[in-house]
Short mmCIF file of N, CA and C in Angstrom, two decimals:
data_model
loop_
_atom_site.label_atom_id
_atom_site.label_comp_id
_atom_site.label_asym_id
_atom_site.label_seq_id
_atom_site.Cartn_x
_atom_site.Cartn_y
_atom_site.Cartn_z
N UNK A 790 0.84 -1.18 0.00
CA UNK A 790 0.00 0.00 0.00
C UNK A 790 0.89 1.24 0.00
N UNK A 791 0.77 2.34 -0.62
CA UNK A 791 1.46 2.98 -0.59
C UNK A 791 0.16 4.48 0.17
N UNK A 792 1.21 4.57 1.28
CA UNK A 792 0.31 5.24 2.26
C UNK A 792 -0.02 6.37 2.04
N UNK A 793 1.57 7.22 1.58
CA UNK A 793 1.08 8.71 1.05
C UNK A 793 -0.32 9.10 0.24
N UNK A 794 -0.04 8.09 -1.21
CA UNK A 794 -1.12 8.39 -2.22
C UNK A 794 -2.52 8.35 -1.58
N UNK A 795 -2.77 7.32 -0.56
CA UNK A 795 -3.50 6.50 -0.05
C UNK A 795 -4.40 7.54 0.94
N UNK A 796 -3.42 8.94 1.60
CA UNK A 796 -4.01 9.31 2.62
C UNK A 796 -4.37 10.81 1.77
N UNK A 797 -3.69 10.89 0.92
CA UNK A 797 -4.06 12.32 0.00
C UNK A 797 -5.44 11.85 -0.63
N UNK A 798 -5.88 10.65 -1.14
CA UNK A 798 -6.94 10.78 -1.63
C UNK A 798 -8.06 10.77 -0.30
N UNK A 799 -7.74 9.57 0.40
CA UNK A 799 -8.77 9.77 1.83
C UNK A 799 -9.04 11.63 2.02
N UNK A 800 -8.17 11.93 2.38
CA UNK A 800 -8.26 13.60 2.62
C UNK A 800 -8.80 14.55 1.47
N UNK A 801 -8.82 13.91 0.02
CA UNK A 801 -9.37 14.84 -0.49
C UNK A 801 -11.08 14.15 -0.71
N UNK A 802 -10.92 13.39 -0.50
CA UNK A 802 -12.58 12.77 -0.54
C UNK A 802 -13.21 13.55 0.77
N UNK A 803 -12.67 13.56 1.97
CA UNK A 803 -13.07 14.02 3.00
C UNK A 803 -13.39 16.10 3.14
N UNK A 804 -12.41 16.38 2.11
CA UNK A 804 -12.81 17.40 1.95
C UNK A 804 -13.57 17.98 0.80
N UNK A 805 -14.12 16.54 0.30
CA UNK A 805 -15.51 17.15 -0.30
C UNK A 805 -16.41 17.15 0.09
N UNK A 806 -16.62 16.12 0.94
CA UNK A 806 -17.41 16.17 2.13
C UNK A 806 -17.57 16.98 3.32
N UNK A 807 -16.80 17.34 3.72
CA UNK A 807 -16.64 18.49 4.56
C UNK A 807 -17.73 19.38 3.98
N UNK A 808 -17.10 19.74 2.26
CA UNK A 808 -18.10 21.00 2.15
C UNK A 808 -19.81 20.98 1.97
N UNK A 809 -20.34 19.96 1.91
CA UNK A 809 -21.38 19.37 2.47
C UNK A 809 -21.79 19.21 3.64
N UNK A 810 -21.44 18.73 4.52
CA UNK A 810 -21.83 18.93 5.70
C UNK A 810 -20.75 19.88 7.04
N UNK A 811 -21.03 20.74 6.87
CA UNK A 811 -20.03 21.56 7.41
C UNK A 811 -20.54 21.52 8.75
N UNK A 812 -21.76 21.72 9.22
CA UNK A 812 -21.55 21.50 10.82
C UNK A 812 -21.75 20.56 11.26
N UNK A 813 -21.77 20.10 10.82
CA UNK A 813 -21.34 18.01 11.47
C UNK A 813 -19.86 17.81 11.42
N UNK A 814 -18.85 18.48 10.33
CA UNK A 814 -17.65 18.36 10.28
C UNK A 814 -17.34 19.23 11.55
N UNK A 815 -17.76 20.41 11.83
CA UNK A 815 -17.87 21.24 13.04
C UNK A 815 -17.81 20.43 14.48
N UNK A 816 -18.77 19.65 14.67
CA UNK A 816 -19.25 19.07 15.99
C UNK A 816 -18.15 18.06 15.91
N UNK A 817 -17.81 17.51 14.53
CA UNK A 817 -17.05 16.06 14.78
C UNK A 817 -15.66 16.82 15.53
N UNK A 818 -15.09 17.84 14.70
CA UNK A 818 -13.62 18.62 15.25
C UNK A 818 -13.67 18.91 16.91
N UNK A 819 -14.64 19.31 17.07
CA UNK A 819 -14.71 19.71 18.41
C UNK A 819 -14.58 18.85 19.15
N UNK A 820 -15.19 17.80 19.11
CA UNK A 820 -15.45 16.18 19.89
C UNK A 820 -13.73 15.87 20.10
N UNK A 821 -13.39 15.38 18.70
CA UNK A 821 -12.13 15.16 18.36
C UNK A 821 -10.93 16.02 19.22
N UNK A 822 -10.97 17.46 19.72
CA UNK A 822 -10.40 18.33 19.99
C UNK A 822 -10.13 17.64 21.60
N UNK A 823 -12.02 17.39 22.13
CA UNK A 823 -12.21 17.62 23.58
C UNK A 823 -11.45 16.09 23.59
N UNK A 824 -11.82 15.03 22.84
CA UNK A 824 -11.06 13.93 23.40
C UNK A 824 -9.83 13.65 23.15
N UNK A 825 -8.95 14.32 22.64
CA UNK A 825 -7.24 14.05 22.75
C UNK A 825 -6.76 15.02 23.63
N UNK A 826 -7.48 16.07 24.34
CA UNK A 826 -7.10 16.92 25.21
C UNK A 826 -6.49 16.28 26.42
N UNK A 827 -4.94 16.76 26.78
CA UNK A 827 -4.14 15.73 27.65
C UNK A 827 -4.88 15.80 29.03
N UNK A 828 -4.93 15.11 30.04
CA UNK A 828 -5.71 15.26 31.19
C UNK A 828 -5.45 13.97 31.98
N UNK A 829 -6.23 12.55 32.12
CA UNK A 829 -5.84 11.55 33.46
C UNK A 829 -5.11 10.99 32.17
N UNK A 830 -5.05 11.03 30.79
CA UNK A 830 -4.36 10.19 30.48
C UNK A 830 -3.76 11.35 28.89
N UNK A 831 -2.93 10.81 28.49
CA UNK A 831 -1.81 11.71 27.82
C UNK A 831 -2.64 11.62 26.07
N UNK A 832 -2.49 13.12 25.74
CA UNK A 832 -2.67 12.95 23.93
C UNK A 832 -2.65 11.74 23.64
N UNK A 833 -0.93 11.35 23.62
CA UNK A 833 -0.48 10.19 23.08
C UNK A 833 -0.80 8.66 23.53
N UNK A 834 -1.06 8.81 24.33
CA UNK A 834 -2.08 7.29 25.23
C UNK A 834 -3.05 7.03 24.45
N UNK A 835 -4.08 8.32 24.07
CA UNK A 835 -5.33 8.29 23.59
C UNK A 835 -5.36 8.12 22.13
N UNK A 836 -4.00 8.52 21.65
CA UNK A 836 -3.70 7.78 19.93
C UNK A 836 -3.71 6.66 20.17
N UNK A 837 -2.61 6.12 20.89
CA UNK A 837 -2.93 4.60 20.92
C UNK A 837 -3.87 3.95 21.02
N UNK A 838 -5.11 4.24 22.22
CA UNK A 838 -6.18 3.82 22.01
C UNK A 838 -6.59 3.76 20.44
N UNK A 839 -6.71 4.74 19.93
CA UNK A 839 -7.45 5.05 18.80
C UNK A 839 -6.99 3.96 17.28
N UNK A 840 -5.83 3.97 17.98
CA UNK A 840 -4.80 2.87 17.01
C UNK A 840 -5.59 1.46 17.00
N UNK A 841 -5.39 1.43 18.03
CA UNK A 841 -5.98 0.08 18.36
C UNK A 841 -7.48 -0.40 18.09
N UNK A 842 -8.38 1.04 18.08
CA UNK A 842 -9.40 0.85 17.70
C UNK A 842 -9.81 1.00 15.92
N UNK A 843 -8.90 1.47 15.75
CA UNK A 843 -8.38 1.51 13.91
C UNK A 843 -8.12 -0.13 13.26
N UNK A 844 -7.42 -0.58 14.19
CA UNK A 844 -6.81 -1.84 13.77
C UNK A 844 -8.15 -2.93 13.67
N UNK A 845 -8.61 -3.00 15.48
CA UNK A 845 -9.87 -3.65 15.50
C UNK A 845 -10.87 -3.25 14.50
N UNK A 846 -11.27 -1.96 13.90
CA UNK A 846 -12.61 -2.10 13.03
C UNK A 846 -12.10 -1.75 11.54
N UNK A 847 -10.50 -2.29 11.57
CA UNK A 847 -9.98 -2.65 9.84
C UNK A 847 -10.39 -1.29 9.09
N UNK A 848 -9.81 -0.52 9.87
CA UNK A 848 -10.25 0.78 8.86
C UNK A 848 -8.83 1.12 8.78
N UNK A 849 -8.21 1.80 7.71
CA UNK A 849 -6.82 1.78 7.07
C UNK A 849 -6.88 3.57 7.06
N UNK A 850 -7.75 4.02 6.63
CA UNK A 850 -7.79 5.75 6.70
C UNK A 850 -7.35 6.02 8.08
N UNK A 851 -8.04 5.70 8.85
CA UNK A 851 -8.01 5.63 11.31
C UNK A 851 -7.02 5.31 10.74
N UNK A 852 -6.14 4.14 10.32
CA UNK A 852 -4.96 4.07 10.63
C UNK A 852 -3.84 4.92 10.77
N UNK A 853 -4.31 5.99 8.96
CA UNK A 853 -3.33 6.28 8.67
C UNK A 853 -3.29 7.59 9.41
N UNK A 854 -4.29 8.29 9.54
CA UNK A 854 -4.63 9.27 10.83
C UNK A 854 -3.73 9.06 12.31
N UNK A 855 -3.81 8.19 12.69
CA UNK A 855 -3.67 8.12 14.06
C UNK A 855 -1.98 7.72 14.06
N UNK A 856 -1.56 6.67 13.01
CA UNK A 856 -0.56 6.64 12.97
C UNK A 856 0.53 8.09 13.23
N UNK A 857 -0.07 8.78 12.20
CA UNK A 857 0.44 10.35 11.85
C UNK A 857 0.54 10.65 13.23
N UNK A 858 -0.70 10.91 13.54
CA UNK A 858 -0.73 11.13 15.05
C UNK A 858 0.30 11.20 16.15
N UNK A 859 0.84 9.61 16.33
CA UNK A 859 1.69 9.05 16.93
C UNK A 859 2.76 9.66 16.44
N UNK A 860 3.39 9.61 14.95
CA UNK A 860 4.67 10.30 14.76
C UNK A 860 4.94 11.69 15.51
N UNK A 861 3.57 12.53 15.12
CA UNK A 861 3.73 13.66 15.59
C UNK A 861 4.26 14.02 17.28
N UNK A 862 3.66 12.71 18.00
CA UNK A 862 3.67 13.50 19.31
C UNK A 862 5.10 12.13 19.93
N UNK A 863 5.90 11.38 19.15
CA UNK A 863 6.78 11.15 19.20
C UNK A 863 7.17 9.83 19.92
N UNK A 864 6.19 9.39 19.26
CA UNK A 864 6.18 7.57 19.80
C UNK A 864 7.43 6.89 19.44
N UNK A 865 7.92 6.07 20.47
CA UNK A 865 8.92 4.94 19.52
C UNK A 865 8.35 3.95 19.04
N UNK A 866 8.85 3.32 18.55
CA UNK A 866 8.64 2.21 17.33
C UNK A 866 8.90 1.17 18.62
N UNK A 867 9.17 1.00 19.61
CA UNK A 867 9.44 -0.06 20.77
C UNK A 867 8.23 0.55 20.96
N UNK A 868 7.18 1.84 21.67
CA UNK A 868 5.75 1.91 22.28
C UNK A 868 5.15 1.19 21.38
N UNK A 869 5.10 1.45 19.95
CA UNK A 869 3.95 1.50 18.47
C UNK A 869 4.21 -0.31 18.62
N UNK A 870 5.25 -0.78 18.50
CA UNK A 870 4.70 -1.96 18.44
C UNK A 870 4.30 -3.10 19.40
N UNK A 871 4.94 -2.44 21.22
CA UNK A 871 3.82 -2.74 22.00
C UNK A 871 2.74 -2.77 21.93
N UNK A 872 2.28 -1.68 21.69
CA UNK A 872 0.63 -1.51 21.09
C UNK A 872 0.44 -2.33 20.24
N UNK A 873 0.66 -2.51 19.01
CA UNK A 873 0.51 -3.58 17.94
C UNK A 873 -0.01 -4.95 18.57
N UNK A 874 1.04 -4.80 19.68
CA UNK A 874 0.82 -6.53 20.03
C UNK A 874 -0.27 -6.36 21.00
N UNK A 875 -0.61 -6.13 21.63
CA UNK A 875 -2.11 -6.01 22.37
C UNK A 875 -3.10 -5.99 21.35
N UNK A 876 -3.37 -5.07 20.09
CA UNK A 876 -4.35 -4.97 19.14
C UNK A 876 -4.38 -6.24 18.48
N UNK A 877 -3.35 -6.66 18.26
CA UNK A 877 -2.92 -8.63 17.76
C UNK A 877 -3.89 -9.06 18.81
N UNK A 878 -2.85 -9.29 19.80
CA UNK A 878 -3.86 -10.17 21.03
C UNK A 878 -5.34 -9.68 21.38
N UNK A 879 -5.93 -8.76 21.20
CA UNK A 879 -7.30 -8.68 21.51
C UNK A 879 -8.22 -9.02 20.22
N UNK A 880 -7.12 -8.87 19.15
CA UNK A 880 -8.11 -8.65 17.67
C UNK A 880 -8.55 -10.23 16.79
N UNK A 881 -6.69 -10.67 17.55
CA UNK A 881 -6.83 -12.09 16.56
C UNK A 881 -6.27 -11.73 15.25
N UNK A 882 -6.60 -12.53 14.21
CA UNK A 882 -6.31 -13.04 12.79
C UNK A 882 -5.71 -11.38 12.09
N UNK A 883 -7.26 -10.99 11.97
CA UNK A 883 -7.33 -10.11 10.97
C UNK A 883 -6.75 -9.01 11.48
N UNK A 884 -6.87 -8.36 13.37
CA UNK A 884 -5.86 -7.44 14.03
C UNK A 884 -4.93 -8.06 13.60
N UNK A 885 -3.50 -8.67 13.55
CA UNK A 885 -2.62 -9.47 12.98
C UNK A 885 -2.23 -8.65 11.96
N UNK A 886 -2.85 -8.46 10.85
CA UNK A 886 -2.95 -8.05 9.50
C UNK A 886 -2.70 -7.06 9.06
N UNK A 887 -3.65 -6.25 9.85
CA UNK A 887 -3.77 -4.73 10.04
C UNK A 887 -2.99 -3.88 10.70
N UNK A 888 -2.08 -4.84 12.10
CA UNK A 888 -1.18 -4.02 12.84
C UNK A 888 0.21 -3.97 11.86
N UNK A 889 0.19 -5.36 10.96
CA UNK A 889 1.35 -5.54 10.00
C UNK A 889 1.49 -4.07 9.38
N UNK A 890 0.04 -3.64 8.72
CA UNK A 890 -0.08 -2.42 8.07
C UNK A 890 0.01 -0.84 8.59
N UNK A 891 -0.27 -1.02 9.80
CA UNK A 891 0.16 0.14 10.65
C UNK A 891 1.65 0.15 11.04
N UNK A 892 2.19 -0.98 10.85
CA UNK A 892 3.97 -0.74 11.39
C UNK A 892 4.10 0.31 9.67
N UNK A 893 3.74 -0.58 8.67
CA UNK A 893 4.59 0.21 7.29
C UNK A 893 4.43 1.38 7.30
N UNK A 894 3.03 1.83 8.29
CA UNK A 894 2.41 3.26 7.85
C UNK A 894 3.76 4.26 8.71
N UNK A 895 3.93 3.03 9.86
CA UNK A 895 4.48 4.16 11.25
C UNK A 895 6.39 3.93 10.21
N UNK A 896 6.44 3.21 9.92
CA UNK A 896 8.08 2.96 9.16
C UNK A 896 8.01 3.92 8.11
N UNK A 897 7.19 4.16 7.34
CA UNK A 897 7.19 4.87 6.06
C UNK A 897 6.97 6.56 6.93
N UNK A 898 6.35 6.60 7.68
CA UNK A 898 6.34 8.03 8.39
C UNK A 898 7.58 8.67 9.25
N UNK A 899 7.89 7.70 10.07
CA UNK A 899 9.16 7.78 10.91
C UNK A 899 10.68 8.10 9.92
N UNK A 900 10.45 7.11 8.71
CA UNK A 900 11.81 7.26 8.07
C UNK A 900 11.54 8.64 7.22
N UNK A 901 10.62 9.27 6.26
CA UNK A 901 10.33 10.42 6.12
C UNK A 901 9.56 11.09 6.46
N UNK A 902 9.76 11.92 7.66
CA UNK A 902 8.81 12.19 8.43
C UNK A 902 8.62 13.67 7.90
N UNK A 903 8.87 14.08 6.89
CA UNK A 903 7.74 15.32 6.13
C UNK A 903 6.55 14.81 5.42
N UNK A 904 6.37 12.98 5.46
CA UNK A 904 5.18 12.69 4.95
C UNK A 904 3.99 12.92 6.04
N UNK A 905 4.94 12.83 7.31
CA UNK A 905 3.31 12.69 8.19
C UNK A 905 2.71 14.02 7.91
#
């Protein structure tokens, strides 16, 4: 998969949508805002969650989102694939699969990280 191409089109589909429903894109940002806000548990905790919940419902866009995410706020590749392995172990088969695909996303981001 090649993630770049992959997340430019996600993003431009999303911003056609956007211009359609603009205050639902509104309420979603805000939501989004209030729940990564650091507090009993850290930004970056709450990517992971989100990772993990990317992995579990096989959505590859969440992936590539949250992955980004993680680069940004400066995960190691020893946290990211702790995580991996819990999303394995809770997910099974197809988590398995998908965390495979979130390492390339977090390898392909980490090694050029003007893609995230």
């Amino acid at each position: 998969m090649d993630w770049q191409d992959f997340m430019a089109e996600t993003e431009a589909n999303i911003g056609k949508l956007n211009r359609e429903i603009p205050d639902t894109v509104k309420g979603f940002a805000m939501m989004g805002q209030a729940a990564k806000k650091d507090g009993a548990l850290s930004e970056k905790t709450k990517e992971f969650i989100a990772l993990g919940i990317a992995i579990a419902t096989r959505c590859d866009s969440c992936i590539g989102f949250h992955v980004r995410s993680l680069v940004r706020l400066q995960a190691t590749r020893a946290e990211f694939c702790e995580a991996l392995a819990m999303a394995t172990y809770m997910g099974g088969g197809p988590s398995y699969a998908f965390s495979a695909k979130a390492l390339q996303a977090f390898d392909l981001y980490t090694t050029e990280p003007d893609r995230a």
